[in-house]
mmCIF file of C-alpha atoms in Angstrom:
data_model
loop_
_atom_site.group_PDB
_atom_site.id
_atom_site.type_symbol
_atom_site.label_atom_id
_atom_site.label_comp_id
_atom_site.label_asym_id
_atom_site.label_seq_id
_atom_site.Cartn_x
_atom_site.Cartn_y
_atom_site.Cartn_z
ATOM 1 C CA MET A 1411 -0.090 -0.138 0.393
ATOM 2 C CA GLU A 1412 2.921 2.046 0.607
ATOM 3 C CA GLY A 1413 3.795 1.971 -2.428
ATOM 4 C CA ASN A 1414 0.626 3.776 -3.884
ATOM 5 C CA LYS A 1415 1.652 6.482 -1.970
ATOM 6 C CA ASP A 1416 2.920 8.749 -4.603
ATOM 7 C CA GLU A 1417 0.738 7.621 -7.226
ATOM 8 C CA ALA A 1418 -2.352 8.480 -4.559
ATOM 9 C CA GLY A 1419 -0.566 12.049 -4.293
ATOM 10 C CA LYS A 1420 -1.593 12.405 -8.170
ATOM 11 C CA CYS A 1421 -4.687 11.411 -8.762
ATOM 12 C CA LEU A 1422 -5.612 13.540 -5.667
ATOM 13 C CA GLU A 1423 -3.548 17.006 -7.808
ATOM 14 C CA ILE A 1424 -5.490 16.669 -10.450
ATOM 15 C CA ALA A 1425 -8.891 16.592 -8.061
ATOM 16 C CA ARG A 1426 -7.906 19.292 -7.013
ATOM 17 C CA ARG A 1427 -7.040 21.147 -10.510
ATOM 18 C CA ALA A 1428 -10.569 19.768 -11.557
ATOM 19 C CA LEU A 1429 -12.105 21.395 -9.392
ATOM 20 C CA GLN A 1430 -11.084 24.677 -9.257
ATOM 21 C CA CYS A 1431 -12.617 24.323 -13.112
ATOM 22 C CA GLY A 1432 -15.451 23.357 -12.252
ATOM 23 C CA ASP A 1433 -15.567 19.379 -13.479
ATOM 24 C CA LEU A 1434 -16.763 17.874 -11.045
ATOM 25 C CA GLU A 1435 -17.130 14.560 -12.182
ATOM 26 C CA LYS A 1436 -13.463 14.375 -13.490
ATOM 27 C CA ALA A 1437 -12.596 15.629 -9.543
ATOM 28 C CA LEU A 1438 -14.850 12.629 -8.379
ATOM 29 C CA LYS A 1439 -12.940 10.110 -10.911
ATOM 30 C CA PHE A 1440 -9.013 10.920 -9.534
ATOM 31 C CA LEU A 1441 -10.791 11.146 -6.322
ATOM 32 C CA HIS A 1442 -11.648 7.335 -5.757
ATOM 33 C CA LYS A 1443 -8.532 6.711 -7.599
ATOM 34 C CA SER A 1444 -6.679 8.420 -4.602
ATOM 35 C CA GLU A 1445 -8.693 6.404 -2.202
ATOM 36 C CA LYS A 1446 -8.505 2.995 -3.656
ATOM 37 C CA LEU A 1447 -4.390 3.928 -4.188
ATOM 38 C CA TYR A 1448 -3.797 5.112 -1.095
ATOM 39 C CA PRO A 1449 -6.577 6.383 1.325
ATOM 40 C CA SER A 1450 -6.239 10.131 2.998
ATOM 41 C CA ALA A 1451 -8.349 11.625 5.314
ATOM 42 C CA GLU A 1452 -8.340 15.136 2.175
ATOM 43 C CA ALA A 1453 -9.154 12.570 -0.596
ATOM 44 C CA LYS A 1454 -12.178 11.770 1.727
ATOM 45 C CA ALA A 1455 -14.009 15.124 2.431
ATOM 46 C CA LEU A 1456 -13.274 16.147 -0.709
ATOM 47 C CA ILE A 1457 -14.823 13.420 -2.389
ATOM 48 C CA ASP A 1458 -18.284 13.670 1.231
ATOM 49 C CA ALA A 1459 -17.941 17.455 0.168
ATOM 50 C CA ILE A 1460 -19.068 16.797 -2.961
ATOM 51 C CA THR A 1461 -21.215 14.130 -2.446
ATOM 52 C CA LYS A 1462 -23.609 16.309 -0.490
ATOM 53 C CA ASN A 1463 -22.945 20.069 -1.533
ATOM 54 C CA GLY A 1464 -21.905 19.557 -5.044
ATOM 55 C CA SER A 1465 -19.215 22.104 -5.639
ATOM 56 C CA THR A 1466 -15.895 23.421 -3.674
ATOM 57 C CA ALA A 1467 -14.385 24.821 -6.401
ATOM 58 C CA GLY A 1468 -16.567 28.447 -6.194
ATOM 59 C CA ASN A 1469 -19.604 27.356 -8.536
ATOM 60 C CA ASN A 1470 -18.143 26.919 -11.152
ATOM 61 C CA GLU A 1471 -16.399 30.116 -11.593
ATOM 62 C CA HIS A 1472 -13.359 30.200 -14.237
ATOM 63 C CA HIS A 1473 -11.032 32.928 -14.353
ATOM 64 C CA HIS A 1474 -11.001 35.285 -17.480
ATOM 65 C CA GLU A 1475 -8.962 38.466 -15.623
ATOM 66 C CA SER A 1476 -5.003 38.577 -17.560
ATOM 67 C CA GLY A 1477 -1.913 36.647 -16.319
ATOM 68 C CA LYS A 1478 -4.785 33.834 -14.715
ATOM 69 C CA PRO A 1479 -5.462 29.899 -15.583
ATOM 70 C CA TYR A 1480 -7.688 29.088 -17.613
ATOM 71 C CA CYS A 1481 -10.029 26.086 -17.077
ATOM 72 C CA ARG A 1482 -11.224 23.395 -20.157
ATOM 73 C CA LYS A 1483 -14.955 22.191 -18.845
ATOM 74 C CA PRO A 1484 -16.009 18.588 -18.780
ATOM 75 C CA GLY A 1485 -16.907 18.379 -22.598
ATOM 76 C CA GLY A 1486 -13.884 20.224 -23.724
ATOM 77 C CA ASP A 1487 -15.121 22.974 -24.286
ATOM 78 C CA ALA A 1488 -13.204 25.595 -23.205
ATOM 79 C CA ALA A 1489 -14.404 28.075 -21.013
ATOM 80 C CA GLY A 1490 -13.580 31.262 -22.641
ATOM 81 C CA ASN A 1491 -11.118 32.470 -25.912
ATOM 82 C CA GLY A 1492 -11.945 28.870 -27.633
ATOM 83 C CA GLY A 1493 -9.884 27.315 -24.819
ATOM 84 C CA ASN A 1494 -7.070 27.961 -22.306
ATOM 85 C CA THR A 1495 -5.363 24.576 -21.974
ATOM 86 C CA GLU A 1496 -3.133 21.842 -22.884
ATOM 87 C CA LYS A 1497 -2.846 18.245 -21.638
ATOM 88 C CA ASP A 1498 0.282 15.853 -22.064
ATOM 89 C CA THR A 1499 -0.134 12.768 -23.123
ATOM 90 C CA ARG A 1500 -1.115 10.508 -20.476
ATOM 91 C CA GLY A 1501 -4.123 13.315 -20.438
ATOM 92 C CA ASP A 1502 -3.932 13.306 -16.748
ATOM 93 C CA VAL A 1503 -2.263 17.086 -16.006
ATOM 94 C CA ALA A 1504 -3.675 20.178 -17.545
ATOM 95 C CA LYS A 1505 -1.364 22.968 -18.517
ATOM 96 C CA SER A 1506 -2.736 26.399 -17.970
ATOM 97 C CA TYR A 1507 -0.951 29.712 -20.086
ATOM 98 C CA THR A 1508 -2.292 32.997 -20.319
ATOM 99 C CA LYS A 1509 -4.185 35.273 -22.479
ATOM 100 C CA GLU A 1510 -1.204 36.946 -23.067
ATOM 101 C CA GLN A 1511 0.706 33.644 -23.915
ATOM 102 C CA LEU A 1512 -1.773 32.857 -26.481
ATOM 103 C CA GLU A 1513 -2.464 36.549 -28.027
ATOM 104 C CA GLY A 1514 1.392 36.339 -28.027
ATOM 105 C CA VAL A 1515 1.122 33.128 -30.028
ATOM 106 C CA GLN A 1516 -1.015 34.312 -32.418
ATOM 107 C CA ARG A 1517 0.026 37.547 -32.887
ATOM 108 C CA ILE A 1518 2.993 35.495 -34.291
ATOM 109 C CA LYS A 1519 1.357 33.351 -36.669
ATOM 110 C CA ARG A 1520 -0.164 36.087 -38.381
ATOM 111 C CA CYS A 1521 3.630 37.945 -39.033
ATOM 112 C CA LYS A 1522 4.536 37.734 -43.037
ATOM 113 C CA ASP A 1523 7.909 38.350 -42.537
ATOM 114 C CA TYR A 1524 11.141 37.294 -40.203
ATOM 115 C CA TYR A 1525 11.645 40.971 -39.229
ATOM 116 C CA GLU A 1526 8.340 41.424 -38.171
ATOM 117 C CA ILE A 1527 8.180 38.140 -35.964
ATOM 118 C CA LEU A 1528 11.316 39.625 -34.002
ATOM 119 C CA GLY A 1529 9.624 42.897 -33.960
ATOM 120 C CA LEU A 1530 11.864 44.552 -35.944
ATOM 121 C CA THR A 1531 12.569 45.756 -39.406
ATOM 122 C CA LYS A 1532 14.931 45.548 -42.189
ATOM 123 C CA ASP A 1533 18.254 48.227 -41.004
ATOM 124 C CA ALA A 1534 18.235 46.125 -38.069
ATOM 125 C CA THR A 1535 21.267 45.061 -36.371
ATOM 126 C CA ASP A 1536 23.553 42.322 -34.866
ATOM 127 C CA ASP A 1537 22.427 43.116 -31.834
ATOM 128 C CA ASP A 1538 19.749 43.903 -32.437
ATOM 129 C CA LEU A 1539 18.289 40.148 -33.536
ATOM 130 C CA LYS A 1540 20.247 38.683 -30.636
ATOM 131 C CA LYS A 1541 17.906 40.609 -27.716
ATOM 132 C CA ALA A 1542 14.906 39.995 -29.416
ATOM 133 C CA TYR A 1543 15.674 36.923 -29.886
ATOM 134 C CA LYS A 1544 16.305 36.316 -25.635
ATOM 135 C CA GLN A 1545 13.126 38.063 -25.352
ATOM 136 C CA LEU A 1546 10.636 35.983 -27.389
ATOM 137 C CA ALA A 1547 12.591 32.422 -27.075
ATOM 138 C CA ARG A 1548 12.466 32.940 -23.540
ATOM 139 C CA LYS A 1549 9.262 33.714 -23.576
ATOM 140 C CA PHE A 1550 7.481 30.959 -26.326
ATOM 141 C CA HIS A 1551 10.236 28.046 -25.368
ATOM 142 C CA PRO A 1552 7.422 25.582 -25.421
ATOM 143 C CA ASP A 1553 8.797 24.023 -21.658
ATOM 144 C CA LYS A 1554 7.812 28.133 -20.295
ATOM 145 C CA ASN A 1555 4.994 28.259 -22.651
ATOM 146 C CA HIS A 1556 1.872 26.080 -23.439
ATOM 147 C CA ALA A 1557 -0.538 28.172 -25.282
ATOM 148 C CA PRO A 1558 -1.398 26.539 -28.460
ATOM 149 C CA GLY A 1559 0.490 26.950 -30.852
ATOM 150 C CA ALA A 1560 4.251 27.470 -28.740
ATOM 151 C CA THR A 1561 5.584 25.423 -30.228
ATOM 152 C CA GLU A 1562 5.333 26.400 -34.008
ATOM 153 C CA ALA A 1563 5.710 30.052 -32.885
ATOM 154 C CA PHE A 1564 8.895 28.767 -30.527
ATOM 155 C CA LYS A 1565 10.761 27.634 -34.342
ATOM 156 C CA ALA A 1566 9.495 30.531 -36.425
ATOM 157 C CA ILE A 1567 11.502 32.462 -33.899
ATOM 158 C CA GLY A 1568 14.757 30.743 -33.992
ATOM 159 C CA ASN A 1569 14.122 30.239 -37.652
ATOM 160 C CA ALA A 1570 13.957 34.118 -37.969
ATOM 161 C CA TYR A 1571 16.897 34.799 -36.148
ATOM 162 C CA GLY A 1572 19.144 32.162 -37.238
ATOM 163 C CA VAL A 1573 18.439 33.484 -41.013
ATOM 164 C CA LEU A 1574 18.198 36.721 -40.477
ATOM 165 C CA SER A 1575 21.573 36.427 -38.466
ATOM 166 C CA ASN A 1576 23.192 34.300 -41.216
ATOM 167 C CA PRO A 1577 24.449 37.066 -43.820
ATOM 168 C CA VAL A 1578 24.355 35.679 -46.574
ATOM 169 C CA LYS A 1579 21.215 34.211 -46.414
ATOM 170 C CA ARG A 1580 20.192 37.514 -45.061
ATOM 171 C CA LYS A 1581 20.773 39.110 -48.107
ATOM 172 C CA ASP A 1582 18.867 36.122 -50.324
ATOM 173 C CA TYR A 1583 16.320 36.713 -47.805
ATOM 174 C CA ASP A 1584 15.839 40.219 -48.014
ATOM 175 C CA GLN A 1585 16.224 40.130 -51.967
ATOM 176 C CA TYR A 1586 14.107 36.945 -52.232
ATOM 177 C CA GLY A 1587 11.565 37.196 -49.575
ATOM 178 C CA GLU A 1588 8.338 37.951 -50.161
ATOM 179 C CA LYS A 1589 8.423 34.504 -52.228
ATOM 180 C CA MET A 1590 8.094 32.674 -48.216
ATOM 181 C CA SER A 1591 5.165 31.527 -47.186
ATOM 182 C CA ALA A 1592 3.507 31.868 -43.635
ATOM 183 C CA SER A 1593 0.686 30.123 -43.355
ATOM 184 C CA GLY A 1594 -1.285 28.907 -40.323
ATOM 185 C CA GLY A 1595 -4.232 27.180 -41.742
ATOM 186 C CA ASN A 1596 -3.604 24.487 -39.437
ATOM 187 C CA GLY A 1597 -1.991 26.062 -36.205
ATOM 188 C CA GLY A 1598 1.275 25.644 -37.527
ATOM 189 C CA PHE A 1599 3.682 27.652 -39.427
ATOM 190 C CA GLU A 1600 4.832 27.012 -43.308
ATOM 191 C CA PHE A 1601 8.220 28.617 -44.558
ATOM 192 C CA HIS A 1602 9.558 27.934 -47.931
ATOM 193 C CA ARG A 1603 12.878 25.974 -47.530
ATOM 194 C CA ASN A 1604 15.457 27.882 -48.671
ATOM 195 C CA TYR A 1605 15.367 30.374 -45.685
ATOM 196 C CA GLU A 1606 14.951 28.177 -42.512
ATOM 197 C CA SER A 1607 17.697 27.820 -40.135
ATOM 198 C CA ASP A 1608 20.751 25.436 -40.140
ATOM 199 C CA ILE A 1609 20.289 24.653 -36.846
ATOM 200 C CA THR A 1610 17.451 23.276 -34.959
ATOM 201 C CA PRO A 1611 15.312 25.661 -32.248
ATOM 202 C CA GLU A 1612 15.845 24.027 -29.633
ATOM 203 C CA ASP A 1613 20.066 23.130 -29.764
ATOM 204 C CA LEU A 1614 19.473 27.606 -31.165
ATOM 205 C CA PHE A 1615 18.511 28.240 -27.498
ATOM 206 C CA ASN A 1616 20.922 25.740 -25.896
ATOM 207 C CA MET A 1617 23.617 28.089 -27.757
ATOM 208 C CA PHE A 1618 22.209 30.990 -26.051
ATOM 209 C CA PHE A 1619 21.348 30.004 -23.063
ATOM 210 C CA GLY A 1620 23.094 26.493 -22.477
ATOM 211 C CA GLY A 1621 19.822 25.139 -21.950
ATOM 212 C CA GLY A 1622 17.710 27.305 -19.155
ATOM 213 C CA PHE A 1623 14.494 25.439 -18.510
ATOM 214 C CA PRO A 1624 14.542 22.289 -17.094
ATOM 215 C CA ALA A 1625 14.479 19.125 -19.631
ATOM 216 C CA GLY A 1626 10.228 18.319 -18.891
ATOM 217 C CA ASN A 1627 9.709 17.043 -22.593
ATOM 218 C CA THR A 1628 10.689 15.416 -24.581
ATOM 219 C CA HIS A 1629 12.167 17.250 -28.463
ATOM 220 C CA ALA A 1630 11.729 15.180 -31.555
ATOM 221 C CA TYR A 1631 12.753 16.668 -35.273
ATOM 222 C CA SER A 1632 10.893 15.605 -37.978
ATOM 223 C CA ASN A 1633 11.017 17.102 -41.079
ATOM 224 C CA GLY A 1634 12.881 20.072 -39.800
ATOM 225 C CA ARG A 1635 9.474 19.982 -37.366
ATOM 226 C CA ALA A 1636 9.887 20.352 -33.550
ATOM 227 C CA ARG A 1637 7.624 18.141 -32.059
ATOM 228 C CA PHE A 1638 7.407 18.183 -28.037
ATOM 229 C CA THR A 1639 6.299 15.644 -26.453
ATOM 230 C CA SER A 1640 5.582 16.125 -22.575
ATOM 231 C CA GLN A 1641 6.815 13.348 -20.575
ATOM 232 C CA ALA A 1642 7.012 14.550 -17.199
ATOM 233 C CA PRO A 1643 4.944 17.664 -14.866
ATOM 234 C CA PHE A 1644 6.882 21.045 -15.046
ATOM 235 C CA HIS A 1645 8.056 20.223 -11.237
ATOM 236 C CA ARG A 1646 8.661 16.311 -10.674
ATOM 237 C CA THR A 1647 7.710 15.980 -6.605
ATOM 238 C CA GLN A 1648 9.718 15.733 -3.396
ATOM 239 C CA GLN A 1649 8.744 12.094 -3.423
ATOM 240 C CA GLU A 1650 9.979 11.454 -6.830
ATOM 241 C CA GLU A 1651 13.311 12.961 -6.371
ATOM 242 C CA GLU A 1652 13.505 11.033 -3.278
ATOM 243 C CA ARG A 1653 13.111 8.211 -5.075
ATOM 244 C CA GLY A 1654 15.626 4.618 -5.105
ATOM 245 C CA ASP A 1655 18.364 6.816 -2.921
ATOM 246 C CA GLY A 1656 18.676 4.474 -0.984
ATOM 247 C CA GLY A 1657 22.130 2.696 -0.183
ATOM 248 C CA PHE A 1658 21.758 -0.361 -1.777
ATOM 249 C CA SER A 1659 20.241 1.101 -5.214
ATOM 250 C CA MET A 1660 23.042 2.872 -5.654
ATOM 251 C CA PHE A 1661 25.441 -0.413 -5.078
ATOM 252 C CA ILE A 1662 22.647 -2.495 -8.101
ATOM 253 C CA GLN A 1663 23.713 0.584 -9.544
ATOM 254 C CA LEU A 1664 27.644 0.393 -9.554
ATOM 255 C CA LEU A 1665 27.005 -3.349 -9.761
ATOM 256 C CA PRO A 1666 27.873 -3.221 -13.353
ATOM 257 C CA ILE A 1667 30.881 -0.994 -12.550
ATOM 258 C CA ILE A 1668 32.982 -3.080 -10.176
ATOM 259 C CA ILE A 1669 32.450 -6.152 -12.022
ATOM 260 C CA LEU A 1670 33.930 -4.367 -15.258
ATOM 261 C CA ILE A 1671 37.663 -3.713 -13.122
ATOM 262 C CA LEU A 1672 38.055 -6.412 -11.073
ATOM 263 C CA VAL A 1673 37.212 -8.672 -14.422
ATOM 264 C CA SER A 1674 39.937 -5.247 -15.814
ATOM 265 C CA VAL A 1675 42.786 -5.820 -12.649
ATOM 266 C CA MET A 1676 42.196 -9.983 -13.411
ATOM 267 C CA SER A 1677 43.275 -10.250 -16.829
ATOM 268 C CA GLN A 1678 46.055 -7.877 -15.789
ATOM 269 C CA LEU A 1679 47.510 -10.408 -13.741
ATOM 270 C CA LEU A 1680 47.135 -12.791 -15.639
ATOM 271 C CA VAL A 1681 47.872 -12.057 -18.483
ATOM 272 C CA THR A 1682 52.479 -11.261 -19.928
ATOM 273 C CA ASN A 1683 53.009 -8.537 -21.338
ATOM 274 C CA PRO A 1684 54.467 -8.997 -24.455
ATOM 275 C CA PRO A 1685 58.289 -8.972 -25.164
ATOM 276 C CA TYR A 1686 58.376 -5.441 -27.376
ATOM 277 C CA SER A 1687 56.254 -2.526 -27.197
ATOM 278 C CA LEU A 1688 56.037 0.847 -29.691
ATOM 279 C CA TYR A 1689 57.335 3.200 -27.753
ATOM 280 C CA HIS A 1690 60.848 3.566 -25.349
ATOM 281 C CA ARG A 1691 59.697 1.980 -21.765
ATOM 282 C CA ALA A 1692 62.754 1.892 -19.970
ATOM 283 C CA GLY A 1693 60.447 1.181 -17.035
ATOM 284 C CA MET A 1694 59.292 -1.927 -18.515
ATOM 285 C CA GLY A 1695 63.007 -2.567 -19.723
ATOM 286 C CA HIS A 1696 62.007 -1.751 -23.120
ATOM 287 C CA THR A 1697 64.592 0.059 -24.415
ATOM 288 C CA VAL A 1698 66.830 -1.420 -27.338
ATOM 289 C CA ARG A 1699 65.726 -0.223 -30.683
ATOM 290 C CA LYS A 1700 64.739 -2.414 -33.307
ATOM 291 C CA GLN A 1701 63.432 -2.151 -36.584
ATOM 292 C CA THR A 1702 60.787 -5.307 -38.616
ATOM 293 C CA SER A 1703 61.748 -6.606 -42.085
ATOM 294 C CA ASN A 1704 58.450 -5.891 -43.777
ATOM 295 C CA LEU A 1705 57.275 -2.346 -43.039
ATOM 296 C CA ASN A 1706 60.054 -1.063 -41.703
ATOM 297 C CA VAL A 1707 58.054 0.071 -38.312
ATOM 298 C CA VAL A 1708 60.344 1.102 -35.215
ATOM 299 C CA TYR A 1709 59.740 -0.907 -32.134
ATOM 300 C CA PHE A 1710 62.006 -1.636 -28.745
ATOM 301 C CA VAL A 1711 62.401 -4.964 -27.409
ATOM 302 C CA ASN A 1712 65.053 -6.002 -23.985
ATOM 303 C CA LYS A 1713 67.984 -6.634 -24.053
ATOM 304 C CA ASP A 1714 67.547 -10.379 -23.661
ATOM 305 C CA PHE A 1715 65.305 -10.534 -26.493
ATOM 306 C CA ASP A 1716 67.863 -11.526 -29.060
ATOM 307 C CA LYS A 1717 68.282 -14.518 -27.280
ATOM 308 C CA GLU A 1718 64.951 -15.849 -25.960
ATOM 309 C CA TYR A 1719 63.034 -14.891 -29.470
ATOM 310 C CA THR A 1720 64.834 -16.781 -33.324
ATOM 311 C CA GLY A 1721 63.828 -17.428 -36.760
ATOM 312 C CA VAL A 1722 59.945 -18.198 -36.511
ATOM 313 C CA SER A 1723 59.059 -16.195 -33.146
ATOM 314 C CA ILE A 1724 60.205 -13.115 -33.954
ATOM 315 C CA GLN A 1725 58.757 -12.952 -37.040
ATOM 316 C CA LYS A 1726 55.116 -13.704 -35.801
ATOM 317 C CA ILE A 1727 56.335 -10.862 -32.861
ATOM 318 C CA GLU A 1728 57.490 -8.290 -35.970
ATOM 319 C CA LYS A 1729 53.649 -9.392 -37.886
ATOM 320 C CA SER A 1730 52.407 -8.200 -34.100
ATOM 321 C CA VAL A 1731 53.917 -5.120 -34.522
ATOM 322 C CA GLU A 1732 53.187 -4.343 -37.315
ATOM 323 C CA GLU A 1733 49.624 -5.819 -36.628
ATOM 324 C CA ASP A 1734 49.613 -2.962 -33.852
ATOM 325 C CA TYR A 1735 51.516 0.236 -35.777
ATOM 326 C CA ILE A 1736 48.315 -0.561 -38.523
ATOM 327 C CA ALA A 1737 45.745 0.010 -35.788
ATOM 328 C CA ASN A 1738 47.767 3.019 -33.864
ATOM 329 C CA LEU A 1739 47.108 4.898 -37.058
ATOM 330 C CA ARG A 1740 43.399 3.684 -37.829
ATOM 331 C CA ASN A 1741 42.291 4.812 -34.653
ATOM 332 C CA ASN A 1742 44.656 8.260 -34.172
ATOM 333 C CA CYS A 1743 43.507 9.198 -38.330
ATOM 334 C CA TRP A 1744 39.775 9.053 -37.327
ATOM 335 C CA LYS A 1745 40.374 11.356 -33.911
ATOM 336 C CA GLU A 1746 42.466 13.692 -36.338
ATOM 337 C CA ARG A 1747 39.161 14.489 -38.792
ATOM 338 C CA GLN A 1748 36.680 14.094 -35.779
ATOM 339 C CA GLU A 1749 39.396 17.177 -34.440
ATOM 340 C CA ARG A 1750 38.983 18.616 -37.810
ATOM 341 C CA ASN A 1751 34.856 17.954 -39.093
ATOM 342 C CA ASP A 1752 34.456 19.476 -34.845
ATOM 343 C CA LEU A 1753 36.100 22.465 -35.807
ATOM 344 C CA PHE A 1754 34.454 22.720 -39.046
ATOM 345 C CA TYR A 1755 31.617 22.171 -37.280
ATOM 346 C CA VAL A 1756 32.098 25.300 -34.627
ATOM 347 C CA ALA A 1757 33.522 27.852 -37.380
ATOM 348 C CA LYS A 1758 30.038 26.979 -39.266
ATOM 349 C CA VAL A 1759 27.558 27.793 -35.627
ATOM 350 C CA TYR A 1760 29.875 31.047 -35.363
ATOM 351 C CA ARG A 1761 30.531 32.018 -38.613
ATOM 352 C CA ASP A 1762 34.694 32.009 -37.528
ATOM 353 C CA GLU A 1763 36.789 32.470 -39.975
ATOM 354 C CA LYS A 1764 39.960 32.033 -37.835
ATOM 355 C CA ARG A 1765 38.764 28.292 -37.440
ATOM 356 C CA ARG A 1766 37.975 27.710 -41.025
ATOM 357 C CA LYS A 1767 41.117 28.469 -41.765
ATOM 358 C CA LYS A 1768 43.024 26.784 -39.444
ATOM 359 C CA ALA A 1769 40.588 23.264 -39.776
ATOM 360 C CA GLU A 1770 41.624 23.529 -43.381
ATOM 361 C CA LEU A 1771 44.647 24.071 -42.714
ATOM 362 C CA MET A 1772 45.191 21.415 -40.252
ATOM 363 C CA ARG A 1773 47.292 18.169 -40.739
ATOM 364 C CA LEU A 1774 46.245 14.587 -40.705
ATOM 365 C CA GLU A 1775 49.944 13.334 -39.514
ATOM 366 C CA SER A 1776 48.383 9.988 -39.143
ATOM 367 C CA CYS A 1777 46.182 9.362 -41.806
ATOM 368 C CA ASP A 1778 48.682 10.504 -44.344
ATOM 369 C CA LYS A 1779 50.963 7.323 -42.747
ATOM 370 C CA LEU A 1780 48.204 4.598 -43.649
ATOM 371 C CA ALA A 1781 48.246 6.517 -47.081
ATOM 372 C CA ARG A 1782 51.455 5.550 -47.278
ATOM 373 C CA LEU A 1783 51.748 2.715 -45.922
ATOM 374 C CA ASN A 1784 48.478 1.782 -48.452
ATOM 375 C CA GLU A 1785 50.965 3.093 -51.738
ATOM 376 C CA LEU A 1786 53.708 0.586 -50.141
ATOM 377 C CA TYR A 1787 51.022 -2.015 -50.462
ATOM 378 C CA ARG A 1788 50.105 -1.456 -53.911
ATOM 379 C CA GLY A 1789 53.225 -0.688 -55.163
ATOM 380 C CA GLY A 1790 54.689 -4.592 -53.462
#
């Protein structure tokens, strides 16, 4: 029974909200569910009050004042202005929004170009663009604004900044921007593909704010459009945060890591040291320099190597040396390419000419060595 306490608390909270909105049917449903999961005095008192008096929510009054949440009636009809709450995918928790938030979304929906979305003119500077974007992105981020169409408005704001902050795209947009289509027929925003940002709205937001809002939603992008699917309430209860924090639970989580460490230690104890190294290692006695007869790969052995290994044994060792050498080259080549690609990406995002030139001039030494080995093989 104790394990159902958290779920019962959630049902009780949903019932409270339903009462505030005058939805007695829904309130009773979740109060009875809460009682079944974990009986409480509050749930019983509310059930009795609704049964005897009909309502404890102020005679079904709905709030229309600016800044206060609207409520949706049981039948799905909104209490004023065509609706005021959005529900998550589970259909349990209603997310409220203000009249100003809804009007803001509708304003962006009516905009005909990116300048109008940001509230700027064509002579706006880069600082003007950044200032306008920061203000609007905070206001319309779907984790903060739950008004219908807020997700599409947030994407439109990101596209507007992404295009206008790029000198090349902005010039092209200023010349051919009238071809852009901004239609809100289905509650969405459709823009000409040539005028979409290279960065997703969420990535752009994180670049400015470092992920300034809690990750209460899963953000997926499909065909260039953002989709936000709520998976958890914006605020977690204290019981949810403390769940699973016991010492035994922590031990179970760390058990795979502990086993991996033990296996690694045992492997090192059981496996003998190799008779060679690709590097000079005085601590292991690998100080005598040698070269393979096939690829001329340099390696190091101990002073008694020639006494212990002869003939076929040396051939096998040299083959292992060359295989290790090629494996290291491949690994280092991959790292070099990754580093250069990362540098190109950062240069593109921040339009940094110095980083772009640095990426172009970066030498891929391991990749070059691999290429020379391939030439050697082909030549052989």
